[in-house]
PDB file of C-alpha atoms in Angstrom:
ATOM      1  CA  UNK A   1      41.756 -65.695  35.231  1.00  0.00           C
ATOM      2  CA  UNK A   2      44.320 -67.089  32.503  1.00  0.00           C
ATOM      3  CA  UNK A   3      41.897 -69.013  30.045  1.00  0.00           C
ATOM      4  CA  UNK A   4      45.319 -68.960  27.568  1.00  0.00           C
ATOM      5  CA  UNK A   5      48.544 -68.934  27.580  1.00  0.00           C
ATOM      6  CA  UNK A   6      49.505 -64.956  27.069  1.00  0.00           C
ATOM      7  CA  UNK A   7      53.088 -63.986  25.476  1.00  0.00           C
ATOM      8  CA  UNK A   8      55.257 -62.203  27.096  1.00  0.00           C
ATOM      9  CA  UNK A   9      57.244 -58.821  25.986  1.00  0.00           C
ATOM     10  CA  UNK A  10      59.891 -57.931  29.259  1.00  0.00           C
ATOM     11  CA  UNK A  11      59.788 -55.597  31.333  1.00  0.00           C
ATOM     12  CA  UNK A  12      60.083 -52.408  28.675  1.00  0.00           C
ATOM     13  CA  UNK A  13      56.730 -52.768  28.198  1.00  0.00           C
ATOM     14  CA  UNK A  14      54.153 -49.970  29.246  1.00  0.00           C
ATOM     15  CA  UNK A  15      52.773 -50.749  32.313  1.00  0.00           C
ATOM     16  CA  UNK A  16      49.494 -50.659  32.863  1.00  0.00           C
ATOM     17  CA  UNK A  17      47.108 -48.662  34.825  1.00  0.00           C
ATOM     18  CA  UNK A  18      44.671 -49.269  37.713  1.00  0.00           C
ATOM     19  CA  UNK A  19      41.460 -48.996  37.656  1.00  0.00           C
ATOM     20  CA  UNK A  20      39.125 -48.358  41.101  1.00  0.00           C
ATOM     21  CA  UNK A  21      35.554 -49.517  40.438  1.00  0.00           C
ATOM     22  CA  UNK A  22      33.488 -46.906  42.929  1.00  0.00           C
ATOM     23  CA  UNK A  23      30.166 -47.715  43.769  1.00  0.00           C
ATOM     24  CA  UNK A  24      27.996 -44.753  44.442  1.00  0.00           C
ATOM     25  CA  UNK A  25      25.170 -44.865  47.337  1.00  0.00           C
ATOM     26  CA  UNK A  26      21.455 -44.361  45.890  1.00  0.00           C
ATOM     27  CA  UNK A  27      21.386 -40.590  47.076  1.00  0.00           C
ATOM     28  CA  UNK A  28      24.103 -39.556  45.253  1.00  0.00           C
ATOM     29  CA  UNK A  29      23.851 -41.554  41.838  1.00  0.00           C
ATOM     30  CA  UNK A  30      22.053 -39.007  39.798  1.00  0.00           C
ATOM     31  CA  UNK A  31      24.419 -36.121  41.402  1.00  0.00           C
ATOM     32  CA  UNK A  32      27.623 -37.813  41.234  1.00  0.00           C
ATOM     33  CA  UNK A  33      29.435 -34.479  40.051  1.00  0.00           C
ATOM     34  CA  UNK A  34      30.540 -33.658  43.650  1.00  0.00           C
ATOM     35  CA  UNK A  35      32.384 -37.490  44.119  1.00  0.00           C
ATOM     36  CA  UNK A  36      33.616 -37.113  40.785  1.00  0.00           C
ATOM     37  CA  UNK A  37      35.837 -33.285  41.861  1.00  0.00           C
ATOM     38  CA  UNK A  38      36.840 -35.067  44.724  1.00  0.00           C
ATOM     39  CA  UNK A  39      38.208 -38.439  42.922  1.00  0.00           C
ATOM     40  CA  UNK A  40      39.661 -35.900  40.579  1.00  0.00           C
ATOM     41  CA  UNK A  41      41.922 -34.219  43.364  1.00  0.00           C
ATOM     42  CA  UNK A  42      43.412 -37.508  43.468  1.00  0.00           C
ATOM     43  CA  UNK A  43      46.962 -38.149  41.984  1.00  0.00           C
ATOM     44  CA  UNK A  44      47.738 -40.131  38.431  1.00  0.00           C
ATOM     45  CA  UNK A  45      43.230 -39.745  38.319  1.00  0.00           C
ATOM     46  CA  UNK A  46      43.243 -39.821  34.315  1.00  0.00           C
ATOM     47  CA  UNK A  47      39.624 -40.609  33.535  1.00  0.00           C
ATOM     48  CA  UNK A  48      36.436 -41.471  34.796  1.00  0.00           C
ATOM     49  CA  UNK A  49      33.404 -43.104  33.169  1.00  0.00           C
ATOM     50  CA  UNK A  50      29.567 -43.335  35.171  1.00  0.00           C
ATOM     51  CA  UNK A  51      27.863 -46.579  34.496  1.00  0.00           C
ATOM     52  CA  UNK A  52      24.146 -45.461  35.341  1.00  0.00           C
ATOM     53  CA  UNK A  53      21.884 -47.407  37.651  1.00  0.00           C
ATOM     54  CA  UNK A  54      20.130 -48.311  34.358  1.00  0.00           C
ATOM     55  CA  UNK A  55      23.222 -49.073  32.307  1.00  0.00           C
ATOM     56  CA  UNK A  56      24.262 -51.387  34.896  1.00  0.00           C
ATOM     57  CA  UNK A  57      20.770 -53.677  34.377  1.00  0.00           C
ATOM     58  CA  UNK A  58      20.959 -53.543  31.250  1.00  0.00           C
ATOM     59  CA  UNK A  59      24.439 -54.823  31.163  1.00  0.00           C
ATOM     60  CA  UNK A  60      23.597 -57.440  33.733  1.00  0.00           C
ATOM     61  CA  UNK A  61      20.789 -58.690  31.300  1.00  0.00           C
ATOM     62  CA  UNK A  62      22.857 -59.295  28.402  1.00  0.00           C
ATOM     63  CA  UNK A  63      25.463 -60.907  30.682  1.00  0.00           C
ATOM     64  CA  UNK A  64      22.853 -62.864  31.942  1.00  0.00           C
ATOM     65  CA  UNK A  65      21.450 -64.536  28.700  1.00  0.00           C
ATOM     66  CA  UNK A  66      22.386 -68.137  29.237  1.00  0.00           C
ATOM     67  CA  UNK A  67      21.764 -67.788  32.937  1.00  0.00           C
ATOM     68  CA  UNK A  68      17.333 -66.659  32.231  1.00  0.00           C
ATOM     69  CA  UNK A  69      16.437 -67.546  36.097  1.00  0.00           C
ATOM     70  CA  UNK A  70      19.393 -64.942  37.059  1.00  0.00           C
ATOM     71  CA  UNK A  71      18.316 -62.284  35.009  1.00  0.00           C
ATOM     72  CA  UNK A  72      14.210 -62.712  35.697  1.00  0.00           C
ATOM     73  CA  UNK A  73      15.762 -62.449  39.731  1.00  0.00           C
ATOM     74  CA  UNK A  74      17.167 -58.686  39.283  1.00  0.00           C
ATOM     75  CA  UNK A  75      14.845 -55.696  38.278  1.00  0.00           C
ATOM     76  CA  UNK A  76      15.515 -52.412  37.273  1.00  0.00           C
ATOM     77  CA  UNK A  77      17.355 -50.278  39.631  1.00  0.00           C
ATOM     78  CA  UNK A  78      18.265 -53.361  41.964  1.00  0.00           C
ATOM     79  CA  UNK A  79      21.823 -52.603  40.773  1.00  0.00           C
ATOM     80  CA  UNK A  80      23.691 -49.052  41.971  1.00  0.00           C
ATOM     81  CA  UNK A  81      25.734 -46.844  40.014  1.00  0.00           C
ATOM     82  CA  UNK A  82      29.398 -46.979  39.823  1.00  0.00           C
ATOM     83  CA  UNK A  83      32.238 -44.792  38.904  1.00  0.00           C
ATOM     84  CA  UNK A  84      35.189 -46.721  36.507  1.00  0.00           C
ATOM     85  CA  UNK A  85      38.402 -44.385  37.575  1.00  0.00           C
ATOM     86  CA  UNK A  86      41.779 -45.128  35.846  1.00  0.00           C
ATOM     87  CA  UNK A  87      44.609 -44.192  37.697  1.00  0.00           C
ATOM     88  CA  UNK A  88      48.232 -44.277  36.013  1.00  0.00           C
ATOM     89  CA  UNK A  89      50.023 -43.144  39.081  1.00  0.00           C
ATOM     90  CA  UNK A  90      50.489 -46.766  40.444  1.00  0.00           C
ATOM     91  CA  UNK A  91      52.577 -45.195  43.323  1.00  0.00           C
ATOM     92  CA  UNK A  92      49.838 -43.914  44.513  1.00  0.00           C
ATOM     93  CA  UNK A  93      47.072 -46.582  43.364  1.00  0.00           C
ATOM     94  CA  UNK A  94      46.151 -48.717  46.171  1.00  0.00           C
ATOM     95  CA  UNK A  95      46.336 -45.567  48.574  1.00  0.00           C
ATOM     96  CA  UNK A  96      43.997 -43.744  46.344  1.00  0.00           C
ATOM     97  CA  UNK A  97      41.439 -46.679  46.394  1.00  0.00           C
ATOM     98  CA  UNK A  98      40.911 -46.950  49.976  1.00  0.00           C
ATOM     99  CA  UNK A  99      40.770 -42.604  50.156  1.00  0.00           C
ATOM    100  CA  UNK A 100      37.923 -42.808  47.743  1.00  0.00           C
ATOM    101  CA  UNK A 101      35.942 -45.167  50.203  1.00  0.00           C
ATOM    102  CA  UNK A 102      35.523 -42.204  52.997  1.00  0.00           C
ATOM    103  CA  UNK A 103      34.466 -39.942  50.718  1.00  0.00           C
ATOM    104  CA  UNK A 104      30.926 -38.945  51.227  1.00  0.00           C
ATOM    105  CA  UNK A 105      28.055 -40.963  48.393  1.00  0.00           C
ATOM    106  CA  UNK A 106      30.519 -43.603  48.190  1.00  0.00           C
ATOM    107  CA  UNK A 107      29.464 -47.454  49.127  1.00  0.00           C
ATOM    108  CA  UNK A 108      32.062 -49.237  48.274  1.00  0.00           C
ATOM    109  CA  UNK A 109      35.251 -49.267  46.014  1.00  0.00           C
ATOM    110  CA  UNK A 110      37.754 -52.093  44.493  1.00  0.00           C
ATOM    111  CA  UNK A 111      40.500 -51.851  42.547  1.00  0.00           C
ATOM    112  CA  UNK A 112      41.996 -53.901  39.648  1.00  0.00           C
ATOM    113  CA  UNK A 113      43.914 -53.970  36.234  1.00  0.00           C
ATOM    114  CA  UNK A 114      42.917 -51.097  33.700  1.00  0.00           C
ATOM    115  CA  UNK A 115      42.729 -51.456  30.330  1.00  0.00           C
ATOM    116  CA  UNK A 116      45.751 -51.747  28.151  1.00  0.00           C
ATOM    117  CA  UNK A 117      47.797 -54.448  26.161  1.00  0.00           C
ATOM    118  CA  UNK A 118      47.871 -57.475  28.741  1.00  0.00           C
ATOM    119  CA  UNK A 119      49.923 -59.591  25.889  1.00  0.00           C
ATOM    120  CA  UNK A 120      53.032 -57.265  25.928  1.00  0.00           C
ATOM    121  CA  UNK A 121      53.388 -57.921  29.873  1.00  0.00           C
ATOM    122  CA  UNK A 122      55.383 -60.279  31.497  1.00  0.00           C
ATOM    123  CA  UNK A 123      54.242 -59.714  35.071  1.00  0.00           C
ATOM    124  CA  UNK A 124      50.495 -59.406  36.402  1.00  0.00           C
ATOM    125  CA  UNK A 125      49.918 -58.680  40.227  1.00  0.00           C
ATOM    126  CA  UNK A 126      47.005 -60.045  42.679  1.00  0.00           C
ATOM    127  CA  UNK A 127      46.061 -58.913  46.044  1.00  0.00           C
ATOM    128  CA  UNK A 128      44.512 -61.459  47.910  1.00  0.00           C
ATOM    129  CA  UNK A 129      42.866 -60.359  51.283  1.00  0.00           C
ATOM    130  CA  UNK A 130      41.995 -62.160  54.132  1.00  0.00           C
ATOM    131  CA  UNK A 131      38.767 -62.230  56.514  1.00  0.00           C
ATOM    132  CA  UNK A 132      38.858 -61.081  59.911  1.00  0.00           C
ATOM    133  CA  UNK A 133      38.197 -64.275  61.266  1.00  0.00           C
ATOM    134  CA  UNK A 134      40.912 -66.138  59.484  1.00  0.00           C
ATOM    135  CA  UNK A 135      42.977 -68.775  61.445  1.00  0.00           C
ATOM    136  CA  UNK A 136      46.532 -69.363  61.694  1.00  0.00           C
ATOM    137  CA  UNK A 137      46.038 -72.395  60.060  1.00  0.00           C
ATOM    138  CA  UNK A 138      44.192 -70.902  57.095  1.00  0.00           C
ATOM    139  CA  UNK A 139      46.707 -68.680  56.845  1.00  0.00           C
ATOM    140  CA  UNK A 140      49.657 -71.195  56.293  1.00  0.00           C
ATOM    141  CA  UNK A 141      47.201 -72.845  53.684  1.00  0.00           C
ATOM    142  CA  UNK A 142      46.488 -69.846  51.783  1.00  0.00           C
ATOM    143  CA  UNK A 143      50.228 -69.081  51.537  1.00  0.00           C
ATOM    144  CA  UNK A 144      51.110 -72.925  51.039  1.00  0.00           C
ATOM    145  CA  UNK A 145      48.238 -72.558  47.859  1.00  0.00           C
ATOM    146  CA  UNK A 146      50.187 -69.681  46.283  1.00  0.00           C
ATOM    147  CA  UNK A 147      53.269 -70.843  46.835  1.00  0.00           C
ATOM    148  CA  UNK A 148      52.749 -74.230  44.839  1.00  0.00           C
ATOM    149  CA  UNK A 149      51.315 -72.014  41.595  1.00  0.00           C
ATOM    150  CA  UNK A 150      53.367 -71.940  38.880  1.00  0.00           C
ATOM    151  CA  UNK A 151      55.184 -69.132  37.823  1.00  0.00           C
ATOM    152  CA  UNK A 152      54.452 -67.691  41.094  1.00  0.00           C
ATOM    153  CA  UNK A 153      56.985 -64.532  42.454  1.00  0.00           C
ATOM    154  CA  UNK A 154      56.895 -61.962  45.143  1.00  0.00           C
ATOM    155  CA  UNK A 155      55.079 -63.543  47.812  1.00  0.00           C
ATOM    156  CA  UNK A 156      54.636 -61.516  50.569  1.00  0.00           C
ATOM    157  CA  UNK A 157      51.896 -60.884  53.310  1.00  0.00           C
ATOM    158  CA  UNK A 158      51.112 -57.758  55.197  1.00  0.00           C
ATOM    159  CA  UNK A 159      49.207 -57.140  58.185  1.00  0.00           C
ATOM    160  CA  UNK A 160      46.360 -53.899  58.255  1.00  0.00           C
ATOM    161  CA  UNK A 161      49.117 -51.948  60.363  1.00  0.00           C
ATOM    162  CA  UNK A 162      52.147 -53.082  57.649  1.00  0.00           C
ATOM    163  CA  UNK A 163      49.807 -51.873  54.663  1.00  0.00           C
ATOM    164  CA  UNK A 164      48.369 -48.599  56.452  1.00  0.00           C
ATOM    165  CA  UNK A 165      52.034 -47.787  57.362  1.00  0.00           C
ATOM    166  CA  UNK A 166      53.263 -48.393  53.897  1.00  0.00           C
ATOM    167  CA  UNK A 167      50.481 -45.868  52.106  1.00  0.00           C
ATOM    168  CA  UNK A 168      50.854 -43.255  54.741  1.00  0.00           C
ATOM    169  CA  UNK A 169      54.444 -43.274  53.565  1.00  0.00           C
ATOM    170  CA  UNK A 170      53.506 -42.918  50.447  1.00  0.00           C
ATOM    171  CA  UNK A 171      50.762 -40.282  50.885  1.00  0.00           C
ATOM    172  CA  UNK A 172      53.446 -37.834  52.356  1.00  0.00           C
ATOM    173  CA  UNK A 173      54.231 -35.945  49.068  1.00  0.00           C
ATOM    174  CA  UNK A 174      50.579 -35.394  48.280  1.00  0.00           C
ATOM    175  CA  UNK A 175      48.752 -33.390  50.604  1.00  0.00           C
ATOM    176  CA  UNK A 176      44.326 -33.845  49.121  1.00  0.00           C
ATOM    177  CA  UNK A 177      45.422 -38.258  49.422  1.00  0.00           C
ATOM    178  CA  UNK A 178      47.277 -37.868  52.568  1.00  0.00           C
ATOM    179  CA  UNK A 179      44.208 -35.548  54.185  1.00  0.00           C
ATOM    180  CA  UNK A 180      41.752 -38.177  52.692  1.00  0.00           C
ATOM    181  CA  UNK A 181      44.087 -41.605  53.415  1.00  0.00           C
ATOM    182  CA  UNK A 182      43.896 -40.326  57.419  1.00  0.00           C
ATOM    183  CA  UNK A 183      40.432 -40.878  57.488  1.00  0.00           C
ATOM    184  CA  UNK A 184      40.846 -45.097  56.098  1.00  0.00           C
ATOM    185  CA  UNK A 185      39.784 -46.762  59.540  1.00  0.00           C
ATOM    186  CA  UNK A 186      42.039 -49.415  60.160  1.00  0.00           C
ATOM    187  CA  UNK A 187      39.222 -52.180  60.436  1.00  0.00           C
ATOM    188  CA  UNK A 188      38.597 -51.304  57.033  1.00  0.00           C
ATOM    189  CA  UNK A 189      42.186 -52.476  55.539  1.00  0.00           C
ATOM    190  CA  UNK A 190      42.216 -56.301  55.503  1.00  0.00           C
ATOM    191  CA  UNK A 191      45.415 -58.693  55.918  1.00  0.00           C
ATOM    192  CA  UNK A 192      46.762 -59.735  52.471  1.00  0.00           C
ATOM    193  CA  UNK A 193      49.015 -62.185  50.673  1.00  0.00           C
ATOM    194  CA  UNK A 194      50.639 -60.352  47.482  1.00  0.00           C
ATOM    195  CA  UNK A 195      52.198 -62.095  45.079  1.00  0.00           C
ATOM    196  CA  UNK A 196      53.092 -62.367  41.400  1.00  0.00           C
ATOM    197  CA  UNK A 197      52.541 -64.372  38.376  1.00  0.00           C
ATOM    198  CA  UNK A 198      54.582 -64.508  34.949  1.00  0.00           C
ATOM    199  CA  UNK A 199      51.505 -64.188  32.091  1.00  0.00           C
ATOM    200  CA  UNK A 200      53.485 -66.228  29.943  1.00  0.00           C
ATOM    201  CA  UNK A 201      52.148 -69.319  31.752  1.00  0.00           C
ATOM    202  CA  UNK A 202      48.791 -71.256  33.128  1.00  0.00           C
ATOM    203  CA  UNK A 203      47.507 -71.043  36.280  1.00  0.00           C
ATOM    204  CA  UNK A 204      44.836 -73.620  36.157  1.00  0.00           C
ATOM    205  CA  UNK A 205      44.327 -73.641  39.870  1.00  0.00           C
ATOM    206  CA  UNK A 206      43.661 -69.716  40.616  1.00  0.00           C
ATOM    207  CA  UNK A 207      40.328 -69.815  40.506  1.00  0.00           C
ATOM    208  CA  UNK A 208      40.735 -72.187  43.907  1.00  0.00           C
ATOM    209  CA  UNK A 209      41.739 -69.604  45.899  1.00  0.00           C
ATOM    210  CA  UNK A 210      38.467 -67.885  46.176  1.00  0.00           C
ATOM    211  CA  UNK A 211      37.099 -71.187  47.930  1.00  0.00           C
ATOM    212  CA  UNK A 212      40.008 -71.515  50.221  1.00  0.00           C
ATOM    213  CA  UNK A 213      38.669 -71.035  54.234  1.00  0.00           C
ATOM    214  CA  UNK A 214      39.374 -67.266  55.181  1.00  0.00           C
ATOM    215  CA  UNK A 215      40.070 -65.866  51.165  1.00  0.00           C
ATOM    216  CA  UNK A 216      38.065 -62.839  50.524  1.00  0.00           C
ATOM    217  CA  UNK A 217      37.769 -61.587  46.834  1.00  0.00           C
ATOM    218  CA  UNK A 218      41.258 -61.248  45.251  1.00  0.00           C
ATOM    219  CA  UNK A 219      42.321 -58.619  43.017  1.00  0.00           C
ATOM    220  CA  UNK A 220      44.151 -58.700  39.720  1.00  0.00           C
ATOM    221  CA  UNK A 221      46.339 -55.938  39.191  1.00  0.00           C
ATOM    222  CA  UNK A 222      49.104 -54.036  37.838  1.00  0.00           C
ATOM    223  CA  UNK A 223      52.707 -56.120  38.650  1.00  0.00           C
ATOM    224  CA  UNK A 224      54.340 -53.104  39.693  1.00  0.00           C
ATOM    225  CA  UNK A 225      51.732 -52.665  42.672  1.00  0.00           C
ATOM    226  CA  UNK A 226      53.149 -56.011  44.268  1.00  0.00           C
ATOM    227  CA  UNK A 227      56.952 -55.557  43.776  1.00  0.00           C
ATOM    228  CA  UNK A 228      58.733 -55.279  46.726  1.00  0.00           C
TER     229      UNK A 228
END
């Protein structure tokens, strides 16, 4: 993730927003207006941008032009349509994420860092969730991994009931997210190591995590959604 060393401004800089990728079910990608009033209902929901199923293969073929093979393997329309949602409210962030995945037309959702000025933060988050399956002993190695990074901060781990708990809590003073959050099945919230990372400095081994035994796909996001 850090391919340079970034500098670092304190902690009066702006912090930035996060951003839920939603990706949109087949039936619903050409009449995405009725996702998009819903997501909308949502707190801190400042702006949403539709990448079309054909804007999507397009942008997979000029990612793909070193990698020919890759891009003669994926045809047009193989890829769905997604919704880009920036959400400033970082409160209510993570909750919001997981709310959008019951809604109706929606496959799948993720969320991460939004755009802004990465250089004038000292701070980035990550989210690193565990599978199902994972042992105890994967466990300890996974927290043993981030705990030897440098720069590391904040390490804590929650269990699904810990993090459903937490966002309930948090859902309380808005009733559309706390209506929507109630309907987030339980299986669907994984286990997860949280930690943070000063940008100021390298961490040449991050990328390792994803092959560590029970790691599922980390997220990189906004400090302030890690603090304790």
């Amino acid at each position: 993730m850090f391919a340079t060393v970034l500098s670092a401004c304190g902690d009066d800089a702006q912090p930035l927003p996060a951003r839920v990728l939603v990706v949109l079910d087949d039936e619903v990608a050409t009449s995405h207006a009725g996702v998009e009033q819903r997501i909308r209902t949502m707190p801190g929901v400042t702006d949403i941008v539709l990448t079309t199923k054909e804007q999507a293969y397009e942008a997979y073929q000029r990612n793909s032009s070193d990698r020919p093979e890759a891009a003669r393997n994926v045809r047009p329309g193989d890829l769905p349509a997604s919704l880009q949602v920036t959400v400033t409210d970082l409160w209510h962030a993570e909750a919001v994420q997981l709310a959008i995945g019951t809604f109706d037309g929606v496959q799948d959702t993720s969320l991460s860092v939004g755009a802004g000025d990465m250089t004038a933060q000292e701070w980035m988050g990550f989210i690193v969730p565990l599978e199902e399956s994972a042992s105890p002993g994967e466990r300890a190695a996974v927290e043993q991994f981030i705990r030897g990074l440098p720069g590391v901060d904040t390490v804590t781990f929650e269990t699904p009931e810990q993090t459903r708990d937490r966002l309930r809590e948090r859902c309380r003073d808005h009733a559309e997210l706390a209506a929507a959050f109630a309907q987030v099945e339980l299986a669907d919230i994984p286990a997860s190591f949280r930690f943070r990372l000063e940008v100021g400095l390298k961490a040449p081994r991050l990328a390792e995590l994803m092959n560590l035994d029970g790691v599922t796909p980390y997220s990189f996001v906004p400090a302030e959604l890690v603090k304790d």
